[in-house]
CSV table of C-alpha atoms in Angstrom, one decimal:
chain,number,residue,atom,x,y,z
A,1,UNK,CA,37.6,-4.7,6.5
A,2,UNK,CA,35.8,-2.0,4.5
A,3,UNK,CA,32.5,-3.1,2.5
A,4,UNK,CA,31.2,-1.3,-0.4
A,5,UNK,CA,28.5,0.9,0.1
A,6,UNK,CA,26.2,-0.7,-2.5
A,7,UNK,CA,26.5,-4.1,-1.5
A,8,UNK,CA,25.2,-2.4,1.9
A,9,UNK,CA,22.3,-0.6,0.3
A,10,UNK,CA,21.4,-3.8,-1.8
A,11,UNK,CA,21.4,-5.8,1.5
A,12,UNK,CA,19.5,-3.4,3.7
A,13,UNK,CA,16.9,-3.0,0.7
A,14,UNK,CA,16.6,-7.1,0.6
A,15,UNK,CA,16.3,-6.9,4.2
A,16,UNK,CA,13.8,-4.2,4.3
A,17,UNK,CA,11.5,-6.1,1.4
A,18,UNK,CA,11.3,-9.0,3.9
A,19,UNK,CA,10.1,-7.4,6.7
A,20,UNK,CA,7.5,-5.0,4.4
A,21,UNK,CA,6.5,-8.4,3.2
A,22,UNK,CA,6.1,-10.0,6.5
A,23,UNK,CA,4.2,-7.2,7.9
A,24,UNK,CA,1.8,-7.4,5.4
A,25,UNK,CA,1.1,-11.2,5.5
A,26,UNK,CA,0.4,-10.3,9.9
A,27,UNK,CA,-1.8,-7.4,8.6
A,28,UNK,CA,-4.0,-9.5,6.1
A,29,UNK,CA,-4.2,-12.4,8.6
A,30,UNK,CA,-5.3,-9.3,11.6
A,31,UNK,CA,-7.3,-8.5,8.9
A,32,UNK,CA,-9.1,-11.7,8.5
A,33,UNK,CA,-9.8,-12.6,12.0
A,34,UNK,CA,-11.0,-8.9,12.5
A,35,UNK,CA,-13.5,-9.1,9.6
A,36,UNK,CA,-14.6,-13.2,10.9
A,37,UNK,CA,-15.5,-11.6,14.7
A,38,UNK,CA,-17.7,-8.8,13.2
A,39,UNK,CA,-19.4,-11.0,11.0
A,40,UNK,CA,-20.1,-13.5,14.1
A,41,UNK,CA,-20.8,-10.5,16.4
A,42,UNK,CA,-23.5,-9.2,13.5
A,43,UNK,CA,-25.2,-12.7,12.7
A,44,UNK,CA,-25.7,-12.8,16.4
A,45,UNK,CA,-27.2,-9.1,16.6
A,46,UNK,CA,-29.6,-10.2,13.9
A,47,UNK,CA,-30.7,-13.4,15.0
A,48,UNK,CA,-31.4,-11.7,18.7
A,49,UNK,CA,-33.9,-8.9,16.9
A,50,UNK,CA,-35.4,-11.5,14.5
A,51,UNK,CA,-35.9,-13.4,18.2
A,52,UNK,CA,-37.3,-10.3,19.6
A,53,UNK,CA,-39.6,-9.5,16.7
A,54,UNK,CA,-41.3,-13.2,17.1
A,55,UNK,CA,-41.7,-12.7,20.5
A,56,UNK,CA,-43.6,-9.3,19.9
A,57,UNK,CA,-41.1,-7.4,21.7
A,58,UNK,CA,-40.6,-3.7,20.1
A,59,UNK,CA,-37.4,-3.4,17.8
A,60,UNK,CA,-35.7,-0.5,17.1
């Protein structure tokens, strides 16, 4: 049983879509979780200098 060729390329384009799509909803949620740590990891970085500024310790 022979298909036709563009109901093949219409059908591996649809499926190709969905997986672009997919990879780009992981990517923005990677994205997210990425961007959440580095803000933690900076509020803590600040609050340990502001800590070792009020204890007279020498900041950099």
């Amino acid at each position: 049983m022979k298909q036709n060729p563009n109901v093949i390329q219409k059908e591996l384009e649809q499926r190709l879509a969905a997986l672009d799509e997919k990879h780009k909803v992981e990517r923005i949620k990677l994205d997210e979780r990425h961007s959440s740590e580095r803000k933690s990891t900076e509020v803590r970085y600040e609050q340990r200098m502001k800590g070792l500024a009020r204890e007279g310790k020498r900041v950099n």
